[in-house]
Short mmCIF file of C-alpha atoms and ligand atoms in Angstrom, two decimals:
data_model
loop_
_atom_site.label_atom_id
_atom_site.label_comp_id
_atom_site.label_asym_id
_atom_site.label_seq_id
_atom_site.Cartn_x
_atom_site.Cartn_y
_atom_site.Cartn_z
CA MET A 1 420.76 -41.44 248.76
CA PRO A 2 421.48 -38.29 246.48
CA VAL A 3 417.68 -37.28 244.73
CA TYR A 4 415.42 -39.82 244.20
CA LYS A 5 413.54 -39.12 240.78
CA THR A 6 413.75 -35.77 239.47
CA ILE A 7 410.36 -34.67 237.12
CA ASN A 8 411.23 -31.25 234.50
CA PHE A 9 407.68 -31.16 233.91
CA ASN A 10 407.60 -27.68 232.43
CA THR A 11 410.20 -24.46 231.89
CA ALA A 12 408.82 -23.21 235.35
CA THR A 13 407.60 -26.80 237.18
CA GLN A 14 410.11 -29.11 238.67
CA ILE A 15 408.94 -32.07 240.98
CA LEU A 16 412.06 -33.65 243.50
CA VAL A 17 411.60 -36.68 245.63
CA TRP A 18 414.25 -37.87 248.37
CA LYS A 19 414.32 -41.34 249.82
CA ILE A 20 415.70 -40.81 253.16
CA THR A 21 418.30 -43.16 254.07
CA GLU A 22 420.40 -41.53 256.26
CA SER A 23 420.24 -40.33 259.81
CA PHE A 24 419.28 -38.05 261.17
CA GLU A 25 423.13 -36.77 262.15
CA GLN A 26 423.89 -37.21 258.16
CA LEU A 27 421.28 -34.53 257.24
CA PHE A 28 421.09 -32.81 260.41
CA ASN A 29 425.14 -31.47 259.11
CA GLU A 30 424.68 -30.72 255.53
CA VAL A 31 421.58 -28.45 255.60
CA GLN A 32 421.37 -25.11 257.01
CA LEU A 33 418.44 -24.30 259.27
CA ASN A 34 416.53 -20.78 259.78
CA GLU A 35 415.80 -20.05 264.11
CA LYS A 36 411.65 -21.83 262.70
CA SER A 37 413.13 -24.44 261.62
CA LYS A 38 415.23 -25.31 264.68
CA LEU A 39 412.71 -25.24 267.28
CA ARG A 40 410.35 -26.87 265.56
CA LEU A 41 412.87 -29.60 264.66
CA ASN A 42 413.51 -30.34 268.04
CA GLY A 43 409.63 -29.97 268.89
CA MET A 44 409.09 -33.54 266.80
CA LYS A 45 408.11 -36.56 268.49
CA SER A 46 409.90 -39.29 265.80
CA VAL A 47 412.86 -39.10 264.33
CA LEU A 48 410.77 -40.79 261.28
CA HIS A 49 409.37 -37.24 261.17
CA GLN A 50 412.41 -34.49 262.54
CA ARG A 51 414.72 -36.87 259.15
CA ALA A 52 411.82 -36.21 256.60
CA PHE A 53 412.08 -32.69 257.82
CA LEU A 54 415.73 -32.15 257.11
CA SER A 55 415.20 -34.79 253.64
CA VAL A 56 413.22 -31.63 252.54
CA ARG A 57 415.96 -28.81 253.01
CA LYS A 58 418.60 -31.50 250.92
CA LEU A 59 415.83 -31.00 248.21
CA LEU A 60 415.58 -27.20 248.74
CA GLN A 61 419.29 -26.87 248.64
CA GLU A 62 419.16 -29.15 245.41
CA ILE A 63 417.69 -26.20 243.49
CA GLY A 64 419.42 -23.69 244.79
CA TYR A 65 417.01 -22.47 247.71
CA THR A 66 417.66 -22.84 251.38
CA ASP A 67 415.62 -23.00 254.20
CA TYR A 68 415.75 -18.74 254.57
CA ASP A 69 413.97 -19.25 251.44
CA LEU A 70 411.16 -20.94 253.15
CA PHE A 71 407.95 -19.30 255.75
CA TYR A 72 405.34 -20.58 256.51
CA ASP A 73 401.71 -19.18 257.13
CA GLU A 74 399.03 -19.38 260.00
CA PHE A 75 397.44 -22.47 258.65
CA GLY A 76 401.09 -24.77 257.92
CA LYS A 77 400.87 -23.77 253.76
CA PRO A 78 404.66 -23.60 253.15
CA HIS A 79 405.50 -20.20 250.53
CA LEU A 80 408.64 -19.20 249.18
CA ASN A 81 410.31 -16.17 249.25
CA ASP A 82 410.98 -15.37 245.81
CA GLY A 83 406.80 -15.99 244.60
CA ASN A 84 407.49 -18.89 242.92
CA HIS A 85 405.02 -21.71 244.46
CA ILE A 86 405.80 -24.37 246.81
CA SER A 87 404.20 -27.31 248.36
CA ILE A 88 405.38 -30.91 250.12
CA THR A 89 405.04 -33.61 251.50
CA HIS A 90 406.62 -36.40 253.64
CA SER A 91 405.71 -40.27 254.34
CA HIS A 92 408.04 -42.54 256.00
CA GLU A 93 411.18 -43.14 253.91
CA PHE A 94 410.14 -40.82 251.02
CA SER A 95 409.69 -36.60 250.81
CA ALA A 96 409.29 -34.91 247.70
CA LEU A 97 408.14 -31.01 246.89
CA ILE A 98 406.89 -28.86 243.70
CA ILE A 99 407.55 -25.63 243.02
CA SER A 100 406.44 -23.99 240.34
CA ASN A 101 404.67 -20.55 239.16
CA GLN A 102 401.37 -22.12 239.10
CA LYS A 103 399.70 -22.37 241.82
CA VAL A 104 400.28 -26.36 243.00
CA GLY A 105 399.76 -29.05 245.84
CA ILE A 106 401.25 -31.90 245.58
CA ASP A 107 400.86 -34.93 247.98
CA ILE A 108 402.79 -38.69 248.79
CA GLU A 109 400.95 -41.78 249.72
CA MET A 110 402.55 -45.45 250.78
CA GLN A 111 399.49 -47.55 249.05
CA ARG A 112 397.54 -49.66 252.19
CA GLU A 113 394.89 -51.89 252.02
CA LYS A 114 393.23 -50.63 254.75
CA ILE A 115 392.27 -47.30 252.91
CA LYS A 116 389.50 -49.21 251.46
CA ASN A 117 388.08 -48.79 254.67
CA ILE A 118 387.68 -45.32 255.19
CA ALA A 119 387.00 -44.75 251.45
CA ASP A 120 383.41 -43.96 252.48
CA LYS A 121 385.05 -41.10 254.88
CA PHE A 122 386.67 -39.40 251.85
CA ILE A 123 384.79 -40.78 248.55
CA ASP A 124 381.65 -39.73 247.23
CA TYR A 125 381.51 -38.96 243.15
CA GLU A 126 383.60 -41.42 242.95
CA PHE A 127 381.87 -44.88 243.36
CA ASN A 128 380.13 -43.85 240.36
CA TYR A 129 383.01 -45.45 238.61
CA LEU A 130 385.03 -47.05 241.62
CA ASN A 131 384.75 -50.90 240.87
CA LYS A 132 385.16 -52.46 243.90
CA GLU A 133 385.35 -56.21 242.46
CA ASP A 134 389.07 -55.16 240.24
CA THR A 135 390.80 -55.23 243.86
CA GLN A 136 393.94 -54.14 243.26
CA ASP A 137 392.77 -51.47 241.08
CA TYR A 138 390.42 -50.35 243.85
CA LEU A 139 393.12 -50.27 246.00
CA SER A 140 395.07 -48.06 243.15
CA LYS A 141 392.54 -45.98 242.39
CA LEU A 142 391.57 -45.32 246.27
CA THR A 143 395.60 -43.78 246.85
CA VAL A 144 395.71 -41.53 243.95
CA ILE A 145 391.75 -39.97 245.16
CA TRP A 146 393.62 -39.64 248.16
CA GLY A 147 396.46 -37.66 246.72
CA VAL A 148 394.42 -35.83 244.14
CA LYS A 149 392.11 -34.86 247.15
CA GLU A 150 395.74 -32.87 249.81
CA SER A 151 397.34 -31.75 246.89
CA ILE A 152 393.75 -29.63 246.21
CA PHE A 153 393.29 -29.44 249.63
CA LYS A 154 397.36 -28.14 249.73
CA ILE A 155 396.21 -25.29 247.03
CA ARG A 156 393.41 -23.83 248.41
CA ASN A 157 394.14 -24.31 252.05
CA GLU A 158 391.25 -23.32 252.49
CA PRO A 159 389.24 -24.21 256.19
CA GLY A 160 385.51 -25.85 255.18
CA ILE A 161 386.84 -28.45 252.69
CA SER A 162 384.98 -31.67 251.97
CA PHE A 163 387.40 -34.26 250.45
CA LYS A 164 384.04 -36.60 249.96
CA LYS A 165 381.41 -33.28 249.19
CA ASN A 166 383.31 -30.53 247.67
CA ILE A 167 386.58 -32.34 245.39
CA LYS A 168 385.43 -34.97 243.15
CA VAL A 169 387.92 -36.40 240.15
CA ASN A 170 386.62 -37.65 237.15
CA SER A 171 386.42 -41.22 235.64
CA PHE A 172 390.22 -42.01 234.79
CA GLN A 173 393.21 -44.92 233.75
CA LEU A 174 395.83 -45.41 235.35
CA ALA A 175 397.70 -45.59 232.72
CA ASN A 176 397.05 -41.98 231.83
CA LYS A 177 399.04 -40.74 234.90
CA GLN A 178 396.54 -37.70 235.92
CA ALA A 179 393.11 -36.88 236.00
CA LEU A 180 391.02 -34.18 236.11
CA ALA A 181 389.21 -33.38 239.66
CA TRP A 182 387.29 -30.21 240.38
CA LEU A 183 386.58 -28.03 243.64
CA LYS A 184 382.78 -27.67 244.28
CA MET A 185 381.58 -25.40 247.07
CA ASP A 186 379.05 -22.62 247.43
CA MET A 187 379.72 -20.64 243.81
CA ILE A 188 383.11 -21.82 243.44
CA LYS A 189 383.38 -24.95 240.74
CA GLU A 190 386.81 -24.89 239.78
CA PRO A 191 389.14 -27.86 237.48
CA PHE A 192 392.41 -28.95 238.86
CA SER A 193 394.95 -30.97 236.42
CA VAL A 194 396.05 -33.93 238.39
CA PHE A 195 398.91 -35.95 237.36
CA PHE A 196 400.10 -39.36 239.30
CA GLU A 197 402.77 -41.85 240.07
CA GLU A 198 404.40 -45.31 241.39
CA ILE A 199 407.22 -44.97 243.30
CA GLU A 200 408.08 -48.57 244.47
CA ASN A 201 404.78 -48.93 246.81
CA PHE A 202 403.82 -45.19 247.01
CA THR A 203 401.69 -42.59 244.88
CA LEU A 204 402.79 -38.88 244.71
CA VAL A 205 399.96 -36.90 243.03
CA TYR A 206 400.36 -33.78 242.05
CA ALA A 207 397.92 -31.11 240.96
CA PHE A 208 397.71 -27.38 239.43
CA GLU A 209 394.79 -25.28 239.45
CA LYS A 210 393.76 -25.15 235.78
C1 COA B 1 397.36 -30.25 256.36
C2 COA B 1 397.82 -31.42 255.27
C3 COA B 1 397.40 -31.73 253.93
C4 COA B 1 398.90 -32.74 255.09
O1 COA B 1 398.36 -33.37 254.73
P1 COA B 1 399.59 -34.76 254.92
O2 COA B 1 399.03 -35.63 254.29
O3 COA B 1 398.60 -35.70 256.50
O4 COA B 1 401.39 -34.88 255.08
P2 COA B 1 401.87 -34.47 253.73
O5 COA B 1 403.62 -35.03 254.75
O6 COA B 1 401.43 -34.65 252.93
O7 COA B 1 401.93 -32.58 253.94
C5 COA B 1 402.32 -31.72 254.74
C6 COA B 1 403.09 -30.71 254.81
O8 COA B 1 402.00 -30.20 253.97
C7 COA B 1 402.39 -28.71 253.99
N1 COA B 1 401.30 -28.06 254.50
C8 COA B 1 400.71 -28.32 255.76
N2 COA B 1 399.22 -27.63 256.32
C9 COA B 1 399.43 -27.46 254.93
C10 COA B 1 398.15 -26.35 254.47
N3 COA B 1 397.60 -25.83 255.15
N4 COA B 1 397.85 -25.92 253.19
C11 COA B 1 399.25 -26.21 252.49
N5 COA B 1 400.16 -27.11 252.89
C12 COA B 1 400.51 -27.36 254.04
C13 COA B 1 403.47 -28.85 254.71
O9 COA B 1 405.01 -28.31 254.48
C14 COA B 1 404.22 -29.89 255.91
O10 COA B 1 405.14 -30.46 255.86
P3 COA B 1 406.51 -29.26 256.81
O11 COA B 1 405.40 -28.59 258.21
O12 COA B 1 407.12 -30.67 257.08
O13 COA B 1 406.94 -28.89 255.65
C15 COA B 1 396.64 -32.20 255.80
O14 COA B 1 397.30 -32.95 257.12
C16 COA B 1 395.38 -31.80 256.45
O15 COA B 1 394.96 -31.25 257.17
N6 COA B 1 394.83 -31.74 255.71
C17 COA B 1 393.06 -32.20 255.37
C18 COA B 1 391.55 -32.23 255.96
C19 COA B 1 391.15 -33.21 255.26
O16 COA B 1 390.06 -32.89 255.13
N7 COA B 1 391.44 -34.84 255.83
C20 COA B 1 390.96 -36.14 255.56
C21 COA B 1 389.44 -36.19 255.13
S1 COA B 1 388.40 -37.18 255.28
#
């Protein structure tokens, strides 16, 4: 389908979401790919991953970029040639990107019960305010917190960041659709503004360095 959702966050920041309903062939015929991307695409094991990769190029084209404007550093973090910041995410039938003049990170996650089984791998501080008895609220908040930590990781792109020890999300209400998070490492204590919303049974999160 065409772009599923556009969020004009401010004059210099846009978020675009694609719902991947097209076949590989359809997407492939509609995008231009640079040589590195062609190699990457050919090396991908699943068609779902290939379609997600191609759908991100569709999103880029929607806002006037092409694959030729995008390059990756040695950690796999994407960058734009014009100096704007970009972050990319994909999960199952959704993909999304954020482009901004600020440093940004984005993540889309499917809401799944099994996140509860791994909560203690990425949550520590947040257990102070999470209420396991409120099962739906708990699942939704865990998914938001996971997305926040992925988004901040994507901004900082630093080896050694522990989701559990180094990234803390302040208490938040789902209805507010925003929160404050912190990266605390060595001498660093850095705040991030985070925003989230539900898209079908997925949670979209994006973060900015404050
Ligand atoms: C790299 C990582 C952030 C990707 O996240 P993911 O949820 O697996 O996948 P997403 O679809 O949301 O994001 C994938 C995109 O992230 C981007 N990305 C990859 N590595 C990146 C990095 N080091 N920095 C920023 N962005 C990165 C890429 O654009 C990639 O998509 P593309 O290659 O198709 O363009 C993630 O795998 C990771 O390493 N996380 C940190 C490790 C960790 O501590 N995990 C959990 C501990 S409990």
